[in-house]
Coordinates of C-alpha atoms and ligand atoms in Angstrom, one line a residue:
X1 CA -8.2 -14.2 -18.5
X2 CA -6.4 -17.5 -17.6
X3 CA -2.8 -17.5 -18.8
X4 CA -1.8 -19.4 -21.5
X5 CA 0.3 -21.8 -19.9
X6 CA 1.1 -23.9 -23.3
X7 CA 2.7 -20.6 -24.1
X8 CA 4.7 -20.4 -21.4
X9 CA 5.9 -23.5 -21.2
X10 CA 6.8 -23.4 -25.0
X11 CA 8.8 -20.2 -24.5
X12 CA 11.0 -21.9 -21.6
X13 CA 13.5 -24.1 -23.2
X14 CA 14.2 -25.6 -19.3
X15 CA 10.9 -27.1 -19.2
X16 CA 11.2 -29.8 -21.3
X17 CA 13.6 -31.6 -19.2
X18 CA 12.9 -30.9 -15.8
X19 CA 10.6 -30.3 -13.4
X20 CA 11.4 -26.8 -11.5
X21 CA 10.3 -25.4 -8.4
X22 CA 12.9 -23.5 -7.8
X23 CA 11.6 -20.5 -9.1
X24 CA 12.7 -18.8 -5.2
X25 CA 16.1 -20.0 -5.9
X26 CA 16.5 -18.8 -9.6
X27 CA 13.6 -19.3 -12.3
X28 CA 14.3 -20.5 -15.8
X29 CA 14.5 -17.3 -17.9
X30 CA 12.3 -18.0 -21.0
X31 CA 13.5 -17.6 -23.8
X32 CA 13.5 -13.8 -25.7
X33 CA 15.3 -13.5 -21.8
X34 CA 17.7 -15.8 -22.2
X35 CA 18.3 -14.5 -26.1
X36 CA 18.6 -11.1 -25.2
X37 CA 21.4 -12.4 -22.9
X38 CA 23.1 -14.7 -24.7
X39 CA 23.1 -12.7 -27.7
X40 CA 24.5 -9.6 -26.0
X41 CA 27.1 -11.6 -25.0
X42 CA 28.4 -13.2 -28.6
X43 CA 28.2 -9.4 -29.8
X44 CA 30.6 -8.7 -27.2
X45 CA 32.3 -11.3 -28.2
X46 CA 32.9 -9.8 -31.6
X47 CA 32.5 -6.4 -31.2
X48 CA 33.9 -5.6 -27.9
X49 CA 31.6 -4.6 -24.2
X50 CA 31.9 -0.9 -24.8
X51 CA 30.9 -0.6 -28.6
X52 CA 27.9 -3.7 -27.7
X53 CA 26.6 -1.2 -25.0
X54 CA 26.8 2.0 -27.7
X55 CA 25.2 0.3 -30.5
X56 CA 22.2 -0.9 -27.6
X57 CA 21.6 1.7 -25.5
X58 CA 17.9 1.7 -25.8
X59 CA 17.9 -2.0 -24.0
X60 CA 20.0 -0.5 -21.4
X61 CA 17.7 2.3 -21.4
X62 CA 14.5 0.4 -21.2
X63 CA 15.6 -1.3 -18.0
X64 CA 14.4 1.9 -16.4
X65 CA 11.3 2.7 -18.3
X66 CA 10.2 -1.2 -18.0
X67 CA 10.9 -1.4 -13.7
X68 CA 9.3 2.2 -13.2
X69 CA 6.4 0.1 -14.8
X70 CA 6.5 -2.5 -12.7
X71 CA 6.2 0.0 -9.8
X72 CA 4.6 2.2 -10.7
X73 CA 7.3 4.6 -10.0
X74 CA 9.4 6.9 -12.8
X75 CA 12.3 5.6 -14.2
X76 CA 15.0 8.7 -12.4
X77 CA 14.1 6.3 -9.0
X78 CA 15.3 3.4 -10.1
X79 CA 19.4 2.0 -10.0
X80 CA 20.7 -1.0 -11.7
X81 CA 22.7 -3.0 -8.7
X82 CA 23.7 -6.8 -9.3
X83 CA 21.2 -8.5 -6.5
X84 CA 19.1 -7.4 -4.2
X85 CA 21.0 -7.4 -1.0
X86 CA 23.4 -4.9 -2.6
X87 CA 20.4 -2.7 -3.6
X88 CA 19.1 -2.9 -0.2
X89 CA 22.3 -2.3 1.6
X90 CA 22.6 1.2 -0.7
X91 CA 19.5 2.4 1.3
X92 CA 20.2 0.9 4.2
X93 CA 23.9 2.0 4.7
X94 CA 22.7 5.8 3.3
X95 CA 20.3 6.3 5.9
X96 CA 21.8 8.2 8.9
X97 CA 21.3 6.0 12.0
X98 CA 23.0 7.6 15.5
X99 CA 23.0 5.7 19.3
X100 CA 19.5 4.4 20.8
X101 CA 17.9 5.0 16.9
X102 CA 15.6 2.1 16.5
X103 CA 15.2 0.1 13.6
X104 CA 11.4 -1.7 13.5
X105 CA 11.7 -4.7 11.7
X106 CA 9.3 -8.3 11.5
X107 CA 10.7 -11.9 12.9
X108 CA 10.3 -13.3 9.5
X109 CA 13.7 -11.0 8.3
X110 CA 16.0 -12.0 6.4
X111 CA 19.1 -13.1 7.2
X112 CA 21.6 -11.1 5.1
X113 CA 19.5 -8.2 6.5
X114 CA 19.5 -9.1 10.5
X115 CA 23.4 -8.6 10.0
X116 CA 23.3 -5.8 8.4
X117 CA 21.0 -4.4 11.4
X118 CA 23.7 -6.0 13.5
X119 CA 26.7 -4.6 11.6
X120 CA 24.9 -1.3 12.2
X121 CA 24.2 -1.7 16.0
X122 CA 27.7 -2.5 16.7
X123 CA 29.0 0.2 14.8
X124 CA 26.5 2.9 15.9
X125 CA 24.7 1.9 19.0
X126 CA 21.4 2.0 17.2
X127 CA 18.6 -0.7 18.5
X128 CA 17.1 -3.3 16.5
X129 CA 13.4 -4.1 17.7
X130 CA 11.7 -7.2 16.5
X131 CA 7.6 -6.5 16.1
X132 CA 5.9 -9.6 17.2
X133 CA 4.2 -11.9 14.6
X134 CA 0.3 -11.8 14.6
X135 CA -1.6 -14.7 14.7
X136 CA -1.2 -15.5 10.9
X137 CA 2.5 -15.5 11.5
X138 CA 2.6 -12.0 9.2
X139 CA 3.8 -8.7 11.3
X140 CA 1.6 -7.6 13.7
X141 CA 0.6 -4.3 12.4
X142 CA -0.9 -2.9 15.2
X143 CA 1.8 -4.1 17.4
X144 CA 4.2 -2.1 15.0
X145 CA 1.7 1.1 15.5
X146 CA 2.2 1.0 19.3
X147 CA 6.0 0.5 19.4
X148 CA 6.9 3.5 17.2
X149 CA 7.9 6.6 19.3
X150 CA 10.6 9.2 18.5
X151 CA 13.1 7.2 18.3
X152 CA 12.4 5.4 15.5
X153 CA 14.2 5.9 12.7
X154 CA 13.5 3.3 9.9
X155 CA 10.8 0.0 9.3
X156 CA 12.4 -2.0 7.3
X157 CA 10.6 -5.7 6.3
X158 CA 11.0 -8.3 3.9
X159 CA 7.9 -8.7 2.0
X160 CA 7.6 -12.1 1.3
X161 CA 10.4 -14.1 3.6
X162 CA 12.9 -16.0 2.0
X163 CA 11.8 -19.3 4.3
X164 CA 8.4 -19.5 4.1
X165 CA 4.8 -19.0 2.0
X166 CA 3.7 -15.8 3.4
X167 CA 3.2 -12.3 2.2
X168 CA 3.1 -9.3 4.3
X169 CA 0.8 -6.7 4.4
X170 CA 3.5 -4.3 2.9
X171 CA 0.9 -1.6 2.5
X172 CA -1.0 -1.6 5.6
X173 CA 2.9 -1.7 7.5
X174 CA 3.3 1.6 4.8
X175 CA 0.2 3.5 6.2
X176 CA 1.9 2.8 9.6
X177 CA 5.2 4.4 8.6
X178 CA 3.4 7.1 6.5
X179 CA 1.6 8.8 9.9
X180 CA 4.2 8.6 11.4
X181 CA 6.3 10.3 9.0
X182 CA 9.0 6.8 9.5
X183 CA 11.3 5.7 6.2
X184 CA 10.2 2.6 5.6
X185 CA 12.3 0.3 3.5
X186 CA 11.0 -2.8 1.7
X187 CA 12.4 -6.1 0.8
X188 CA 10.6 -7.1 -2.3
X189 CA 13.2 -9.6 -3.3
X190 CA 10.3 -12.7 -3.5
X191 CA 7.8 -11.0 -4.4
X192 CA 8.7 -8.8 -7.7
X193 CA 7.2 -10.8 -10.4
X194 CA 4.9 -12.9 -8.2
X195 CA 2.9 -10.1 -6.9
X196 CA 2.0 -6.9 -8.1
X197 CA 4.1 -4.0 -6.5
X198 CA 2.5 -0.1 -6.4
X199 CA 5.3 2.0 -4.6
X200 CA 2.4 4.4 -4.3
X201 CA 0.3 1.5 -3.1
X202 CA 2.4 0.2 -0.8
X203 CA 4.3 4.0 0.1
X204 CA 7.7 2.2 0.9
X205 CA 10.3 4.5 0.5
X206 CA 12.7 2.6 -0.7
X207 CA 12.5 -1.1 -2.6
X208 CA 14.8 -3.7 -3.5
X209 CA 15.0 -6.8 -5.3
X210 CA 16.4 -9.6 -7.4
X211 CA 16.0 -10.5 -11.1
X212 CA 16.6 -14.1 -11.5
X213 CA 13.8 -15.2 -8.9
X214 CA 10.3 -14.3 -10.0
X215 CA 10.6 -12.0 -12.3
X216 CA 12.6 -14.7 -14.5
X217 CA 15.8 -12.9 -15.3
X218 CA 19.9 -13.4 -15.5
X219 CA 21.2 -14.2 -12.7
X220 CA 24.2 -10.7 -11.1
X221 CA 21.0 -8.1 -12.0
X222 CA 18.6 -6.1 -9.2
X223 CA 17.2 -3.1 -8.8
X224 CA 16.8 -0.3 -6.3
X225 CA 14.0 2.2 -6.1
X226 CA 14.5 5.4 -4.2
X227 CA 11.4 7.2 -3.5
X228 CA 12.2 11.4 -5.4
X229 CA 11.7 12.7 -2.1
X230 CA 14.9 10.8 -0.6
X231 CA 16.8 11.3 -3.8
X232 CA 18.8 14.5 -3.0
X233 CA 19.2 13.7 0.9
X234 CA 19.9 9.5 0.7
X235 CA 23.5 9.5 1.0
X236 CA 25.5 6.4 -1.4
X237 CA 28.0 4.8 1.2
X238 CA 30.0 4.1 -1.9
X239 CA 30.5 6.6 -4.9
X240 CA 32.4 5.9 -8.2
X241 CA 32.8 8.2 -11.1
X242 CA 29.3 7.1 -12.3
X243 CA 27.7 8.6 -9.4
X244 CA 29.9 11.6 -9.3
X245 CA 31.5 13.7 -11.3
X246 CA 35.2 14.7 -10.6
X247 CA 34.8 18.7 -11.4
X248 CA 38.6 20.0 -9.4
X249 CA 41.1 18.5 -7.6
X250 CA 38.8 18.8 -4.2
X251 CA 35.1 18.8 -5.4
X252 CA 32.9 16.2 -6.8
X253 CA 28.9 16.6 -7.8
X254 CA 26.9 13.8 -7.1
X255 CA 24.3 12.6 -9.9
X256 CA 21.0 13.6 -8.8
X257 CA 18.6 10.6 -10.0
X258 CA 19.0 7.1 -8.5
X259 CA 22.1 6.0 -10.3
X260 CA 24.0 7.3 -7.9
X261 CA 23.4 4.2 -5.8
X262 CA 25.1 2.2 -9.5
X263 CA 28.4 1.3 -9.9
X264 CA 29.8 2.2 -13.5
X265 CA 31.1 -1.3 -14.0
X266 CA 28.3 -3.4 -14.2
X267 CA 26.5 -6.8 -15.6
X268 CA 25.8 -4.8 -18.8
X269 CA 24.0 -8.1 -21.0
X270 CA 22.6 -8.7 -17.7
X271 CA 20.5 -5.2 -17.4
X272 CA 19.6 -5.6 -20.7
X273 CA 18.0 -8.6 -20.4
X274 CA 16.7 -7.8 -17.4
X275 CA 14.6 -5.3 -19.4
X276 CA 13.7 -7.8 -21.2
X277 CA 12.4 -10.1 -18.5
X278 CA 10.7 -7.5 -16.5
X279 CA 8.5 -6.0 -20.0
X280 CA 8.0 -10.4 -20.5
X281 CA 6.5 -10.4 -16.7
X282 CA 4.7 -6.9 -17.5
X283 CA 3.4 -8.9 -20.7
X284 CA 1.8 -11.4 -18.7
X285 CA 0.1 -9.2 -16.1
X286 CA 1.6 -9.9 -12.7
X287 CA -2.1 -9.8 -11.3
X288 CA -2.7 -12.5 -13.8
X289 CA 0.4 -13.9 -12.4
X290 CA -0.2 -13.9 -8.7
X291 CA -3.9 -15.4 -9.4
X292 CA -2.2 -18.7 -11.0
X293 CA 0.7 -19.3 -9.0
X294 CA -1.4 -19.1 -5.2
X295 CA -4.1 -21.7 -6.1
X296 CA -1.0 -24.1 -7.4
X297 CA 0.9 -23.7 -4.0
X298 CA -2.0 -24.1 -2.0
X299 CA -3.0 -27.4 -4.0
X300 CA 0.6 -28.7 -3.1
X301 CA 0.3 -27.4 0.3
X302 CA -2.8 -29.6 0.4
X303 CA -1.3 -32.6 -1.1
X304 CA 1.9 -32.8 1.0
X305 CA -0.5 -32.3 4.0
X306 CA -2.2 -35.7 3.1
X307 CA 1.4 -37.2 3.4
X308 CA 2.3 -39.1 6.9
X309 CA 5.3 -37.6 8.7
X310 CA 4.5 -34.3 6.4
X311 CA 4.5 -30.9 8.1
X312 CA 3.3 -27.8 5.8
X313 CA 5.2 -24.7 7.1
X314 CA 3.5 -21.6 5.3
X315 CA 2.5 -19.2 7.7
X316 CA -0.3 -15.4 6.5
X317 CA -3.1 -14.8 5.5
X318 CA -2.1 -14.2 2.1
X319 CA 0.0 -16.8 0.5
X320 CA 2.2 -17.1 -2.2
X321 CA 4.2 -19.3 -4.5
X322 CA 6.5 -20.6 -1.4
X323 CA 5.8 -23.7 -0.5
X324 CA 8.2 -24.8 2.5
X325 CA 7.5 -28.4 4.9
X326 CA 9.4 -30.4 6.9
X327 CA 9.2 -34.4 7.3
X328 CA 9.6 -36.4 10.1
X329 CA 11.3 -39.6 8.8
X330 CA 13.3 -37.9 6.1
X331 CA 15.7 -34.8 6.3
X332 CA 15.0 -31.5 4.1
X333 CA 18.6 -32.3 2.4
X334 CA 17.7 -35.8 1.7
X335 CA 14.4 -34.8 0.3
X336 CA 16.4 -32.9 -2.1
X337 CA 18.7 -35.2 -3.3
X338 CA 16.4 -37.5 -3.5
X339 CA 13.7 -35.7 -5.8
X340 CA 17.0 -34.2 -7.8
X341 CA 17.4 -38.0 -9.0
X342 CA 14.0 -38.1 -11.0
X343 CA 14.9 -34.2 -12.2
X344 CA 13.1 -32.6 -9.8
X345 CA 14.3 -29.2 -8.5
X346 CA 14.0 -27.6 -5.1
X347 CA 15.7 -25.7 -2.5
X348 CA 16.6 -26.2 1.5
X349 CA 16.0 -23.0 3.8
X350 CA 18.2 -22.8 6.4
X351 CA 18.0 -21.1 9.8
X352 CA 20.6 -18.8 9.2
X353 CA 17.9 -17.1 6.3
X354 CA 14.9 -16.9 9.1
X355 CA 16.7 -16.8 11.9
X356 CA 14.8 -15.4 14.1
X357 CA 11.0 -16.7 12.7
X358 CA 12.9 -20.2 12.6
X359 CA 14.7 -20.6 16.0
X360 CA 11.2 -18.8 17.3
X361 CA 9.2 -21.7 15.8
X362 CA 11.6 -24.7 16.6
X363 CA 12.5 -25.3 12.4
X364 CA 16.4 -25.8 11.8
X365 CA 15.5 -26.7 7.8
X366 CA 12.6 -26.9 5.5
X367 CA 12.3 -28.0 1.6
X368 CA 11.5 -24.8 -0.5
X369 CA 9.3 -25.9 -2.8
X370 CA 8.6 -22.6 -5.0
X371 CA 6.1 -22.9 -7.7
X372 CA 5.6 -20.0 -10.8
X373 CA 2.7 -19.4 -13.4
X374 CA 4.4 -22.2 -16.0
X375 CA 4.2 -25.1 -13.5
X376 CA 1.1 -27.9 -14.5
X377 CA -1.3 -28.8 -12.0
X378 CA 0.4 -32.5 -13.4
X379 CA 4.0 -31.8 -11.9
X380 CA 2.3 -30.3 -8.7
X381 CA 0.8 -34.0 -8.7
X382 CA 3.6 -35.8 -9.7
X383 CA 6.0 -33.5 -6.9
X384 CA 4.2 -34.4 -4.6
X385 CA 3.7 -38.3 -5.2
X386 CA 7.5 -38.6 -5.4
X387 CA 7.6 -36.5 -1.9
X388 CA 5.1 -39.1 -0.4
X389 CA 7.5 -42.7 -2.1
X390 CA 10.5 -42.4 0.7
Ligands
PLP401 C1 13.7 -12.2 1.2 C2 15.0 -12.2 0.5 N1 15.7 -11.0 0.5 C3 16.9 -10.9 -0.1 C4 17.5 -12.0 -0.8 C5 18.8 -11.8 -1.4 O1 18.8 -11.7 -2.8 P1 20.1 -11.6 -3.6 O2 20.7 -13.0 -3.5 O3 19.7 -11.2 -5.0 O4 21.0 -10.6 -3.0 C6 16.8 -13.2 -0.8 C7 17.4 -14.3 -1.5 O5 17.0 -15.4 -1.4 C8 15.5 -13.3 -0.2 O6 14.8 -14.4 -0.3

């Protein structure tokens, strides 16, 4: 069933003033999203943050039930954390990780996750080793295969980079680290909401990601998932009195489900509505989801290719919603500004973010385009006419 997009559109207040594609950057919450927020919020107001979060627990509650459905994963493996390189970096900096341990990863890594392989590797002596890109530009899977030997102790891959259209093959890089009995940790920061994500699927052990790109929530919310398995060995590098319980002087317990990786304090309207926004993605279907929003990038990637000076980026066989290109007469910042001024939203990706895929492929900046389900086939159009006027 096509989605109804008049419905979409009607239920995001942002869209009738501007044109976003942005949704990579941060989406326009619709609006019981953006209610469940705001309201939250006044009640506090009012009321006061502790007595707001007693009198709504089942929101707070339901932001467990409503990601273990989008995962397909049960609700004790998932932790509230406020973005998704937090959420990642709680897996990451749990896992043990000793001198000449190797850390698998694809060039298409993010950058907040290259340092922290970095951080790592100057701390502990463990290697970071990059698997080469196939010829799609997605990781080589049977590259990773042969490089994995005992001293491999983690794959870890973004799903969906933050610089560029492609998507992974997150499961087939899963079977990998499944024979071999390798944790493998996944970046789903881009792709929650924009594709659907099976945990069982894809047999990731551990998941992070975002709420306020494609899955349309506040902005300070993410989520971790911690495969049951891990639970009772994956180690918090940080514990608070949420995670623990002070029993004597000397002893503490750690909690046993994945809130130990939470901090007590938290963005508490923010997990609410991120419930919210996660059950309002369920709603839609993200199948449903992911079957509008590729044939509306790959129409824009086929207009801005009919452009003089234009250079489409998107690498994969798969692609998504991430549109990224580069012209030659006009800089990616200037392209910004420039389509700001008739309301027009996009992003720049830097080097720093891809750094390795970017200084591989000779691209300092590109304009991130990023299109959702609401977008018309008539702003893809108009996008890329004003794009083409410089
Ligand atoms: C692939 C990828 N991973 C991680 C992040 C970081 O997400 P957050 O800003 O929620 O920490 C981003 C943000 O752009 C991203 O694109």
């Amino acid at each position: 069933m096509p989605l109804d997009i008049a419905r979409a559109r009607a239920e995001t207040r942002g869209c009738e003033s501007i044109l976003h594609l942005n949704h990579a950057g941060s989406s326009l919450m619709p609006i019981p999203v953006a209610d469940a927020l705001i309201g939250w919020q006044r009640e506090e107001e009012f009321r006061g943050g502790y007595e707001t979060a007693a009198r709504h627990r089942g929101m707070l509650e339901n932001f467990y039930d409503a990601t273990a459905r989008l995962l397909n994963c049960h609700r004790d493996e998932v932790a509230f954390i406020e973005n998704a390189t937090r959420a990642w970096d709680m897996a990451f900096y749990g896992l043990d990780l000793g001198p000449g341990d190797r850390i698998l990863t694809a060039e298409c890594e993010y950058g907040s996750n290259m340092i922290a392989y970095l951080h790592r590797a100057k701390r502990t002596g463990c290697v970071i080793d990059i698997v080469p890109s196939d010829n799609h530009g997605q990781i080589d899977v049977a590259a990773l295969d042969r490089m994995i030997d005992g001293r491999v102790k983690l794959i870890s891959i973004s799903h969906i980079p933050t610089g560029g259209g492609l998507v992974n093959p997150a499961a087939r890089v899963g079977a990998v680290a499944r024979r071999h009995g390798i944790p493998y940790l996944l970046d789903a920061c881009q792709s929650a909401g924009q594709i659907p994500l099976d945990v069982e699927e894809i047999g990731c052990d551990f998941l992070a990601a975002t709420g306020r790109k494609y899955l349309r929530g506040p902005r300070g919310t993410g989520f971790l998932y911690v495969r049951r398995n891990w639970l009772a060995t994956l180690d918090p590098p940080l514990l608070d009195q949420h995670a623990a319980e002070l029993i004597s002087e000397t002893e503490y317990v750690v909690r046993e489900d994945a809130r130990k990786f939470e901090n007590w304090e938290c963005h508490f309207a923010g997990k609410a509505a991120l419930g919210v926004a996660i059950d309002y993605a369920v709603g839609w279907g993200i199948g449903a989801i992911r079957d509008r929003v590729q044939p509306l990038a790959a129409d824009l990637r086929t207009r801005l290719a009919t452009i003089p000076g234009v250079e489409v980026l998107d690498e994969g066989a798969e692609k998504c919603g991430i549109v990224t290109f580069r012209k030659a007469d006009e800089g990616a910042e200037a392209i910004k500004k420039r389509v700001a001024d008739q309301g027009i939203h996009v992003s720049v990706s830097g080097d720093s973010g891809s750094r390795v895929s970017y200084d591989r492929r000779g691209i300092t900046q590109a304009v991130r385009a990023s299109v959702h389900y609401l977008n018309t086939e008539a702003e893809i159009e108009r996008f890329a006419r004003v794009v083409s006027e410089s």
